[in-house]
Amino acid sequence: MIEILKAVLFGIVEGITEWLPISSTGHMILLNEFVSLDVSPEFWKMFLVVIQLGAILAVVILFWDKIFPFDLKKEPHIKKDIFTLWFKILVACVPAAIVGVLFDDLFDELFYNYTCVAIALIVFGILFIVIENRNISKNKAPKITDLSQLTYKTAAIIGVWQLIAAIFPGTSRSGATIIGALLLGVSRTIAAEFTFFLAIPVMFGASLLKLVKFGLVFTTAEWTILAVGMIVAFVVSVIVIRFFMGYIRKHDFKIFGWYRIVLGILVLAYFMIFARS
């Protein structure tokens, strides 16, 4: 029962932090220091990734009309604009997919530690503040205010930013892609939406890779923990995504930048003190 309650807590944190540009990995690592699941290290690594499937289901449901390319009403037809959008999403996913498959274990070994996570939190927090201040000072209006205006080149460049998040935990996949999009003149709303859509193939692919590596052999307790975490992550994600989309229509991303900086400093301070004690 205690492990199930822990899974609920991890699901809540995943659902909140996956979609806000504040790094779900950083929060999960920190939470695990205080509320660790009584599971094997192999299951824990898999759990951290596969729990995201619950979160991604929220995107699929909330944005169904924008991502499902078939109109099945009285006169069924294919929505060509959505098909085109999916091609752009796939182009953006190529860099992270190739590097993830080839070097997933290496990156986990090299960068999956509190120092790298904290530095990534701080660096990208500063970037959010700098970019938003630049846009305000120069009174820059976004050049891309609709998904249809995204070119393949723009999608590919955003995909490179996503690659940075795939390499360095703590960067935040949504944070990296949103920053990349903002630098390219994409509006906050479209940057967020495209980031959410990018997550669909990326998270499904990453989850499948982790499941295959784990071996698809679970105990009853492990199945229960994973299922509870995913369900809670889904419910919380629905609430958070709705809040986030409403928030960025009227506000900038600077608050998330400051939050990342503070969290990064806290992570460094906590682990430095803990390591010495």
CSV table of N, CA and C in Angstrom, one decimal, residues 55-209:
chain,number,residue,atom,x,y,z
A,55,ALA,N,1.1,10.6,-19.2
A,55,ALA,CA,1.1,12.0,-19.5
A,55,ALA,C,0.8,12.3,-20.9
A,56,ILE,N,1.4,11.5,-21.8
A,56,ILE,CA,1.2,11.7,-23.3
A,56,ILE,C,-0.2,11.4,-23.7
A,57,LEU,N,-0.9,10.5,-23.0
A,57,LEU,CA,-2.2,10.2,-23.4
A,57,LEU,C,-3.1,11.5,-23.2
A,58,ALA,N,-2.8,12.3,-22.2
A,58,ALA,CA,-3.5,13.5,-22.0
A,58,ALA,C,-3.4,14.4,-23.2
A,59,VAL,N,-2.2,14.5,-23.8
A,59,VAL,CA,-2.1,15.4,-25.0
A,59,VAL,C,-2.9,14.8,-26.2
A,60,VAL,N,-2.9,13.5,-26.3
A,60,VAL,CA,-3.7,12.9,-27.4
A,60,VAL,C,-5.1,13.2,-27.3
A,61,ILE,N,-5.7,13.1,-26.1
A,61,ILE,CA,-7.1,13.4,-25.9
A,61,ILE,C,-7.4,14.9,-26.0
A,62,LEU,N,-6.6,15.7,-25.4
A,62,LEU,CA,-6.9,17.2,-25.4
A,62,LEU,C,-6.8,17.8,-26.8
A,63,PHE,N,-5.9,17.3,-27.6
A,63,PHE,CA,-5.6,17.9,-28.9
A,63,PHE,C,-6.0,17.0,-30.0
A,64,TRP,N,-6.9,16.1,-29.8
A,64,TRP,CA,-7.3,15.1,-30.8
A,64,TRP,C,-7.7,15.7,-32.1
A,65,ASP,N,-8.5,16.8,-32.1
A,65,ASP,CA,-8.9,17.4,-33.3
A,65,ASP,C,-7.8,18.0,-34.1
A,66,LYS,N,-6.6,18.3,-33.5
A,66,LYS,CA,-5.5,18.9,-34.1
A,66,LYS,C,-4.5,17.9,-34.6
A,67,ILE,N,-4.6,16.7,-34.1
A,67,ILE,CA,-3.6,15.7,-34.5
A,67,ILE,C,-4.1,14.5,-35.2
A,68,PHE,N,-5.4,14.3,-35.2
A,68,PHE,CA,-6.0,13.1,-35.9
A,68,PHE,C,-6.3,13.5,-37.3
A,69,PRO,N,-5.6,12.9,-38.3
A,69,PRO,CA,-5.7,13.3,-39.7
A,69,PRO,C,-6.9,12.8,-40.5
A,70,PHE,N,-7.8,12.1,-39.9
A,70,PHE,CA,-9.0,11.6,-40.6
A,70,PHE,C,-10.3,12.2,-40.1
A,71,ASP,N,-11.1,12.7,-41.0
A,71,ASP,CA,-12.4,13.2,-40.7
A,71,ASP,C,-13.4,12.1,-41.0
A,72,LEU,N,-14.0,11.5,-40.0
A,72,LEU,CA,-14.9,10.4,-40.2
A,72,LEU,C,-16.4,10.7,-40.1
A,73,LYS,N,-16.7,12.0,-40.4
A,73,LYS,CA,-18.1,12.4,-40.3
A,73,LYS,C,-18.9,11.9,-41.6
A,74,LYS,N,-19.9,12.6,-42.0
A,74,LYS,CA,-20.8,12.2,-43.1
A,74,LYS,C,-20.0,11.9,-44.4
A,75,GLU,N,-19.0,12.8,-44.7
A,75,GLU,CA,-18.2,12.6,-45.9
A,75,GLU,C,-16.7,12.4,-45.4
A,76,PRO,N,-16.3,11.2,-45.1
A,76,PRO,CA,-15.0,11.0,-44.6
A,76,PRO,C,-13.9,11.5,-45.6
A,77,HIS,N,-12.9,12.1,-45.0
A,77,HIS,CA,-11.8,12.6,-45.9
A,77,HIS,C,-10.5,12.8,-45.0
A,78,ILE,N,-9.4,12.9,-45.7
A,78,ILE,CA,-8.1,13.1,-45.0
A,78,ILE,C,-7.8,14.6,-44.8
A,79,LYS,N,-7.4,15.0,-43.7
A,79,LYS,CA,-7.0,16.4,-43.4
A,79,LYS,C,-5.6,16.5,-43.8
A,80,LYS,N,-5.3,17.1,-45.0
A,80,LYS,CA,-4.0,17.2,-45.5
A,80,LYS,C,-3.1,18.0,-44.6
A,81,ASP,N,-3.6,19.1,-44.0
A,81,ASP,CA,-2.8,19.9,-43.2
A,81,ASP,C,-2.3,19.2,-42.0
A,82,ILE,N,-3.1,18.3,-41.4
A,82,ILE,CA,-2.6,17.5,-40.3
A,82,ILE,C,-1.6,16.5,-40.7
A,83,PHE,N,-1.8,15.9,-41.8
A,83,PHE,CA,-0.8,14.9,-42.3
A,83,PHE,C,0.6,15.6,-42.5
A,84,THR,N,0.5,16.9,-43.1
A,84,THR,CA,1.7,17.6,-43.3
A,84,THR,C,2.4,18.0,-41.9
A,85,LEU,N,1.6,18.3,-40.9
A,85,LEU,CA,2.1,18.6,-39.6
A,85,LEU,C,2.8,17.4,-39.0
A,86,TRP,N,2.3,16.2,-39.2
A,86,TRP,CA,2.9,14.9,-38.7
A,86,TRP,C,4.2,14.7,-39.4
A,87,PHE,N,4.3,15.0,-40.7
A,87,PHE,CA,5.6,14.9,-41.4
A,87,PHE,C,6.7,15.8,-40.8
A,88,LYS,N,6.2,17.0,-40.4
A,88,LYS,CA,7.1,18.0,-39.8
A,88,LYS,C,7.5,17.5,-38.4
A,89,ILE,N,6.6,16.9,-37.7
A,89,ILE,CA,6.9,16.3,-36.3
A,89,ILE,C,7.9,15.2,-36.5
A,90,LEU,N,7.8,14.4,-37.5
A,90,LEU,CA,8.7,13.3,-37.7
A,90,LEU,C,10.1,13.8,-38.0
A,91,VAL,N,10.1,14.8,-38.8
A,91,VAL,CA,11.4,15.4,-39.2
A,91,VAL,C,12.1,16.0,-37.9
A,92,ALA,N,11.3,16.6,-37.0
A,92,ALA,CA,11.9,17.1,-35.8
A,92,ALA,C,12.3,16.0,-34.8
A,93,CYS,N,11.8,14.8,-35.0
A,93,CYS,CA,12.1,13.7,-34.0
A,93,CYS,C,13.3,13.0,-34.5
A,94,VAL,N,13.7,13.1,-35.7
A,94,VAL,CA,14.8,12.3,-36.3
A,94,VAL,C,16.1,12.4,-35.5
A,95,PRO,N,16.6,13.6,-35.2
A,95,PRO,CA,17.9,13.7,-34.4
A,95,PRO,C,17.9,13.0,-33.1
A,96,ALA,N,16.8,13.3,-32.3
A,96,ALA,CA,16.7,12.6,-31.0
A,96,ALA,C,16.6,11.1,-31.1
A,97,ALA,N,15.8,10.7,-32.1
A,97,ALA,CA,15.6,9.2,-32.2
A,97,ALA,C,16.9,8.5,-32.6
A,98,ILE,N,17.6,9.0,-33.5
A,98,ILE,CA,18.9,8.4,-33.9
A,98,ILE,C,19.9,8.3,-32.7
A,99,VAL,N,20.1,9.5,-32.1
A,99,VAL,CA,21.0,9.6,-31.0
A,99,VAL,C,20.6,8.8,-29.8
A,100,GLY,N,19.3,8.8,-29.5
A,100,GLY,CA,18.7,8.1,-28.4
A,100,GLY,C,18.9,6.6,-28.5
A,101,VAL,N,18.7,6.0,-29.7
A,101,VAL,CA,18.8,4.6,-29.9
A,101,VAL,C,20.3,4.2,-29.8
A,102,LEU,N,21.2,5.0,-30.3
A,102,LEU,CA,22.6,4.6,-30.4
A,102,LEU,C,23.3,4.9,-29.1
A,103,PHE,N,22.9,5.9,-28.3
A,103,PHE,CA,23.7,6.3,-27.2
A,103,PHE,C,22.9,6.5,-25.9
A,104,ASP,N,21.8,5.9,-25.8
A,104,ASP,CA,20.9,6.0,-24.6
A,104,ASP,C,21.6,5.6,-23.3
A,105,ASP,N,22.2,4.5,-23.3
A,105,ASP,CA,22.9,4.0,-22.1
A,105,ASP,C,24.1,4.8,-21.8
A,106,LEU,N,24.9,5.3,-22.8
A,106,LEU,CA,26.0,6.1,-22.6
A,106,LEU,C,25.7,7.4,-21.9
A,107,PHE,N,24.6,8.1,-22.4
A,107,PHE,CA,24.2,9.4,-21.9
A,107,PHE,C,23.7,9.2,-20.4
A,108,ASP,N,23.0,8.1,-20.2
A,108,ASP,CA,22.5,7.8,-18.8
A,108,ASP,C,23.7,7.7,-17.9
A,109,GLU,N,24.8,7.1,-18.3
A,109,GLU,CA,25.9,6.8,-17.5
A,109,GLU,C,26.7,8.1,-17.3
A,110,LEU,N,26.8,9.0,-18.3
A,110,LEU,CA,27.7,10.2,-18.2
A,110,LEU,C,27.0,11.3,-17.6
A,111,PHE,N,25.7,11.5,-17.9
A,111,PHE,CA,25.0,12.8,-17.5
A,111,PHE,C,23.9,12.6,-16.5
A,112,TYR,N,23.5,11.4,-16.2
A,112,TYR,CA,22.4,11.2,-15.3
A,112,TYR,C,22.8,11.3,-13.8
A,113,ASN,N,23.2,12.5,-13.4
A,113,ASN,CA,23.6,12.8,-12.1
A,113,ASN,C,23.2,14.2,-11.7
A,114,TYR,N,23.2,14.4,-10.4
A,114,TYR,CA,22.6,15.7,-9.9
A,114,TYR,C,23.4,16.9,-10.4
A,115,THR,N,24.7,16.8,-10.6
A,115,THR,CA,25.4,18.0,-11.0
A,115,THR,C,25.0,18.4,-12.4
A,116,CYS,N,24.9,17.5,-13.4
A,116,CYS,CA,24.5,17.8,-14.7
A,116,CYS,C,23.0,18.3,-14.8
A,117,VAL,N,22.2,17.7,-14.0
A,117,VAL,CA,20.8,18.1,-13.9
A,117,VAL,C,20.6,19.5,-13.4
A,118,ALA,N,21.3,19.8,-12.3
A,118,ALA,CA,21.3,21.1,-11.7
A,118,ALA,C,21.8,22.2,-12.7
A,119,ILE,N,22.9,21.9,-13.3
A,119,ILE,CA,23.5,22.9,-14.3
A,119,ILE,C,22.5,23.1,-15.4
A,120,ALA,N,21.9,22.1,-15.9
A,120,ALA,CA,21.0,22.2,-17.0
A,120,ALA,C,19.8,23.0,-16.6
A,121,LEU,N,19.3,22.8,-15.4
A,121,LEU,CA,18.2,23.6,-14.9
A,121,LEU,C,18.5,25.1,-14.8
A,122,ILE,N,19.7,25.4,-14.3
A,122,ILE,CA,20.1,26.8,-14.2
A,122,ILE,C,20.4,27.4,-15.6
A,123,VAL,N,21.1,26.8,-16.4
A,123,VAL,CA,21.5,27.3,-17.7
A,123,VAL,C,20.2,27.6,-18.6
A,124,PHE,N,19.3,26.7,-18.6
A,124,PHE,CA,18.1,26.9,-19.4
A,124,PHE,C,17.1,27.9,-18.8
A,125,GLY,N,17.2,28.0,-17.4
A,125,GLY,CA,16.4,29.0,-16.7
A,125,GLY,C,16.9,30.4,-17.1
A,126,ILE,N,18.2,30.5,-17.2
A,126,ILE,CA,18.7,31.8,-17.6
A,126,ILE,C,18.3,32.2,-19.0
A,127,LEU,N,18.4,31.1,-19.9
A,127,LEU,CA,18.0,31.3,-21.3
A,127,LEU,C,16.6,31.8,-21.5
A,128,PHE,N,15.7,31.2,-20.7
A,128,PHE,CA,14.3,31.7,-20.7
A,128,PHE,C,14.2,33.2,-20.4
A,129,ILE,N,14.8,33.6,-19.4
A,129,ILE,CA,14.8,35.0,-18.9
A,129,ILE,C,15.4,35.9,-20.0
A,130,VAL,N,16.6,35.5,-20.5
A,130,VAL,CA,17.3,36.3,-21.5
A,130,VAL,C,16.4,36.5,-22.8
A,131,ILE,N,15.9,35.4,-23.3
A,131,ILE,CA,15.1,35.4,-24.5
A,131,ILE,C,13.8,36.3,-24.3
A,132,GLU,N,13.1,36.1,-23.2
A,132,GLU,CA,11.9,36.9,-23.0
A,132,GLU,C,12.2,38.3,-22.8
A,133,ASN,N,13.3,38.7,-22.1
A,133,ASN,CA,13.7,40.1,-22.0
A,133,ASN,C,14.1,40.7,-23.3
A,134,ARG,N,14.8,39.9,-24.1
A,134,ARG,CA,15.1,40.4,-25.5
A,134,ARG,C,13.9,40.7,-26.3
A,135,ASN,N,13.0,39.8,-26.3
A,135,ASN,CA,11.7,40.0,-27.1
A,135,ASN,C,11.0,41.2,-26.6
A,136,ILE,N,10.9,41.4,-25.3
A,136,ILE,CA,10.2,42.6,-24.7
A,136,ILE,C,10.9,43.9,-25.1
A,137,SER,N,12.3,43.9,-24.9
A,137,SER,CA,13.0,45.1,-25.1
A,137,SER,C,13.0,45.5,-26.6
A,138,LYS,N,13.0,44.5,-27.5
A,138,LYS,CA,13.0,44.8,-28.9
A,138,LYS,C,11.5,44.9,-29.5
A,139,ASN,N,10.6,44.6,-28.6
A,139,ASN,CA,9.2,44.6,-29.0
A,139,ASN,C,8.9,43.7,-30.1
A,140,LYS,N,9.5,42.5,-30.0
A,140,LYS,CA,9.4,41.5,-31.1
A,140,LYS,C,8.1,40.8,-31.2
A,141,ALA,N,7.4,40.9,-32.3
A,141,ALA,CA,6.2,40.1,-32.4
A,141,ALA,C,6.5,38.8,-33.1
A,142,PRO,N,5.9,37.7,-32.7
A,142,PRO,CA,6.2,36.4,-33.3
A,142,PRO,C,5.9,36.4,-34.8
A,143,LYS,N,6.8,35.7,-35.5
A,143,LYS,CA,6.6,35.6,-37.0
A,143,LYS,C,5.7,34.4,-37.3
A,144,ILE,N,5.6,33.4,-36.4
A,144,ILE,CA,4.9,32.2,-36.7
A,144,ILE,C,3.8,32.1,-35.6
A,145,THR,N,2.5,32.3,-36.0
A,145,THR,CA,1.4,32.3,-35.1
A,145,THR,C,0.4,31.2,-35.4
A,146,ASP,N,0.7,30.3,-36.3
A,146,ASP,CA,-0.1,29.2,-36.6
A,146,ASP,C,0.7,27.9,-37.0
A,147,LEU,N,0.2,26.8,-36.6
A,147,LEU,CA,1.0,25.5,-36.9
A,147,LEU,C,1.3,25.4,-38.4
A,148,SER,N,0.4,25.8,-39.2
A,148,SER,CA,0.6,25.7,-40.7
A,148,SER,C,1.8,26.5,-41.2
A,149,GLN,N,2.2,27.5,-40.4
A,149,GLN,CA,3.3,28.4,-40.8
A,149,GLN,C,4.7,27.8,-40.5
A,150,LEU,N,4.7,26.7,-39.7
A,150,LEU,CA,6.0,26.0,-39.4
A,150,LEU,C,6.5,25.4,-40.7
A,151,THR,N,7.7,25.7,-41.0
A,151,THR,CA,8.4,25.0,-42.2
A,151,THR,C,9.1,23.8,-41.7
A,152,TYR,N,9.5,22.9,-42.7
A,152,TYR,CA,10.3,21.8,-42.4
A,152,TYR,C,11.7,22.2,-41.8
A,153,LYS,N,12.2,23.3,-42.2
A,153,LYS,CA,13.5,23.7,-41.7
A,153,LYS,C,13.3,24.1,-40.2
A,154,THR,N,12.3,24.9,-40.0
A,154,THR,CA,12.0,25.3,-38.6
A,154,THR,C,11.8,24.1,-37.7
A,155,ALA,N,11.0,23.1,-38.2
A,155,ALA,CA,10.8,21.9,-37.4
A,155,ALA,C,12.1,21.1,-37.1
A,156,ALA,N,13.0,21.1,-38.1
A,156,ALA,CA,14.3,20.4,-38.0
A,156,ALA,C,15.1,21.1,-36.9
A,157,ILE,N,15.2,22.4,-36.9
A,157,ILE,CA,16.0,23.1,-36.0
A,157,ILE,C,15.4,22.9,-34.5
A,158,ILE,N,14.1,22.9,-34.4
A,158,ILE,CA,13.5,22.6,-33.1
A,158,ILE,C,13.9,21.2,-32.7
A,159,GLY,N,13.9,20.3,-33.6
A,159,GLY,CA,14.3,18.9,-33.3
A,159,GLY,C,15.7,18.8,-32.8
A,160,VAL,N,16.6,19.7,-33.2
A,160,VAL,CA,18.0,19.8,-32.7
A,160,VAL,C,18.0,20.2,-31.3
A,161,TRP,N,17.2,21.2,-30.9
A,161,TRP,CA,17.0,21.6,-29.6
A,161,TRP,C,16.5,20.5,-28.7
A,162,GLN,N,15.6,19.7,-29.2
A,162,GLN,CA,15.1,18.6,-28.5
A,162,GLN,C,16.2,17.5,-28.2
A,163,LEU,N,17.1,17.4,-29.2
A,163,LEU,CA,18.2,16.5,-29.0
A,163,LEU,C,19.1,16.9,-27.8
A,164,ILE,N,19.2,18.2,-27.5
A,164,ILE,CA,19.9,18.7,-26.3
A,164,ILE,C,19.3,18.1,-25.1
A,165,ALA,N,18.0,18.1,-25.0
A,165,ALA,CA,17.3,17.6,-23.9
A,165,ALA,C,17.4,16.1,-23.7
A,166,ALA,N,17.6,15.4,-24.9
A,166,ALA,CA,17.7,13.9,-24.9
A,166,ALA,C,19.1,13.6,-24.3
A,167,ILE,N,20.1,14.4,-24.5
A,167,ILE,CA,21.4,14.2,-24.0
A,167,ILE,C,21.6,14.5,-22.6
A,168,PHE,N,21.1,15.7,-22.2
A,168,PHE,CA,21.4,16.2,-20.9
A,168,PHE,C,20.1,16.2,-20.0
A,169,PRO,N,20.0,15.3,-19.1
A,169,PRO,CA,18.8,15.3,-18.2
A,169,PRO,C,18.8,16.6,-17.4
A,170,GLY,N,17.6,17.1,-17.1
A,170,GLY,CA,17.4,18.4,-16.4
A,170,GLY,C,17.2,19.5,-17.3
A,171,THR,N,17.6,19.3,-18.6
A,171,THR,CA,17.3,20.4,-19.6
A,171,THR,C,15.8,20.7,-19.7
A,172,SER,N,15.0,19.6,-19.7
A,172,SER,CA,13.6,19.6,-19.9
A,172,SER,C,13.3,19.6,-21.4
A,173,ARG,N,12.7,18.5,-21.9
A,173,ARG,CA,12.4,18.4,-23.3
A,173,ARG,C,11.5,19.6,-23.8
A,174,SER,N,10.5,19.8,-23.0
A,174,SER,CA,9.6,20.9,-23.4
A,174,SER,C,10.3,22.3,-23.3
A,175,GLY,N,11.2,22.4,-22.3
A,175,GLY,CA,11.9,23.7,-22.1
A,175,GLY,C,12.8,23.9,-23.3
A,176,ALA,N,13.6,22.9,-23.7
A,176,ALA,CA,14.5,23.0,-24.8
A,176,ALA,C,13.8,23.4,-26.1
A,177,THR,N,12.8,22.6,-26.4
A,177,THR,CA,12.1,22.9,-27.7
A,177,THR,C,11.3,24.2,-27.7
A,178,ILE,N,10.8,24.6,-26.6
A,178,ILE,CA,10.2,25.9,-26.5
A,178,ILE,C,11.2,27.1,-26.7
A,179,ILE,N,12.3,26.9,-26.1
A,179,ILE,CA,13.4,27.9,-26.3
A,179,ILE,C,13.8,28.0,-27.7
A,180,GLY,N,14.0,26.8,-28.3
A,180,GLY,CA,14.4,26.8,-29.7
A,180,GLY,C,13.4,27.5,-30.6
A,181,ALA,N,12.1,27.2,-30.3
A,181,ALA,CA,11.0,27.7,-31.1
A,181,ALA,C,10.9,29.3,-30.9
A,182,LEU,N,11.1,29.7,-29.7
A,182,LEU,CA,11.0,31.2,-29.4
A,182,LEU,C,12.1,31.9,-30.2
A,183,LEU,N,13.3,31.3,-30.2
A,183,LEU,CA,14.4,31.9,-30.9
A,183,LEU,C,14.2,32.0,-32.4
A,184,LEU,N,13.3,31.1,-32.9
A,184,LEU,CA,13.0,31.1,-34.4
A,184,LEU,C,11.8,32.0,-34.7
A,185,GLY,N,11.2,32.7,-33.7
A,185,GLY,CA,10.1,33.6,-33.9
A,185,GLY,C,8.8,32.9,-33.8
A,186,VAL,N,8.7,31.8,-33.2
A,186,VAL,CA,7.4,31.1,-33.0
A,186,VAL,C,6.7,31.7,-31.8
A,187,SER,N,5.4,31.8,-31.9
A,187,SER,CA,4.6,32.4,-30.7
A,187,SER,C,4.7,31.4,-29.6
A,188,ARG,N,4.4,31.9,-28.4
A,188,ARG,CA,4.5,31.0,-27.2
A,188,ARG,C,3.4,29.9,-27.3
A,189,THR,N,2.2,30.2,-27.8
A,189,THR,CA,1.2,29.2,-27.9
A,189,THR,C,1.5,28.1,-28.9
A,190,ILE,N,2.0,28.5,-30.0
A,190,ILE,CA,2.4,27.5,-31.1
A,190,ILE,C,3.6,26.7,-30.6
A,191,ALA,N,4.5,27.4,-30.0
A,191,ALA,CA,5.7,26.7,-29.5
A,191,ALA,C,5.3,25.6,-28.5
A,192,ALA,N,4.4,25.9,-27.6
A,192,ALA,CA,3.9,24.9,-26.6
A,192,ALA,C,3.2,23.8,-27.3
A,193,GLU,N,2.3,24.1,-28.2
A,193,GLU,CA,1.5,23.0,-28.9
A,193,GLU,C,2.5,22.1,-29.7
A,194,PHE,N,3.4,22.7,-30.4
A,194,PHE,CA,4.3,21.8,-31.2
A,194,PHE,C,5.1,21.0,-30.3
A,195,THR,N,5.5,21.5,-29.2
A,195,THR,CA,6.3,20.8,-28.2
A,195,THR,C,5.5,19.6,-27.7
A,196,PHE,N,4.2,19.8,-27.4
A,196,PHE,CA,3.4,18.7,-26.9
A,196,PHE,C,3.2,17.6,-28.0
A,197,PHE,N,3.1,18.0,-29.2
A,197,PHE,CA,2.9,17.0,-30.3
A,197,PHE,C,4.2,16.3,-30.5
A,198,LEU,N,5.3,16.9,-30.4
A,198,LEU,CA,6.6,16.3,-30.6
A,198,LEU,C,6.7,15.2,-29.5
A,199,ALA,N,6.1,15.4,-28.4
A,199,ALA,CA,6.3,14.4,-27.3
A,199,ALA,C,5.6,13.1,-27.6
A,200,ILE,N,4.6,13.1,-28.5
A,200,ILE,CA,3.9,11.8,-28.7
A,200,ILE,C,4.8,10.7,-29.3
A,201,PRO,N,5.5,10.9,-30.4
A,201,PRO,CA,6.3,9.9,-30.9
A,201,PRO,C,7.6,9.7,-30.1
A,202,VAL,N,8.1,10.8,-29.5
A,202,VAL,CA,9.3,10.7,-28.7
A,202,VAL,C,9.1,9.9,-27.5
A,203,MET,N,8.0,10.1,-26.8
A,203,MET,CA,7.8,9.4,-25.5
A,203,MET,C,7.4,8.0,-25.8
A,204,PHE,N,6.6,7.7,-26.8
A,204,PHE,CA,6.2,6.4,-27.2
A,204,PHE,C,7.5,5.6,-27.5
A,205,GLY,N,8.4,6.2,-28.3
A,205,GLY,CA,9.6,5.5,-28.7
A,205,GLY,C,10.5,5.3,-27.6
A,206,ALA,N,10.7,6.3,-26.7
A,206,ALA,CA,11.6,6.1,-25.5
A,206,ALA,C,11.0,5.0,-24.6
A,207,SER,N,9.7,5.0,-24.4
A,207,SER,CA,9.1,4.1,-23.5
A,207,SER,C,9.2,2.6,-24.1
A,208,LEU,N,9.0,2.5,-25.4
A,208,LEU,CA,9.2,1.2,-26.0
A,208,LEU,C,10.6,0.7,-25.8
A,209,LEU,N,11.6,1.6,-26.0
A,209,LEU,CA,13.0,1.2,-25.9
A,209,LEU,C,13.3,0.7,-24.5
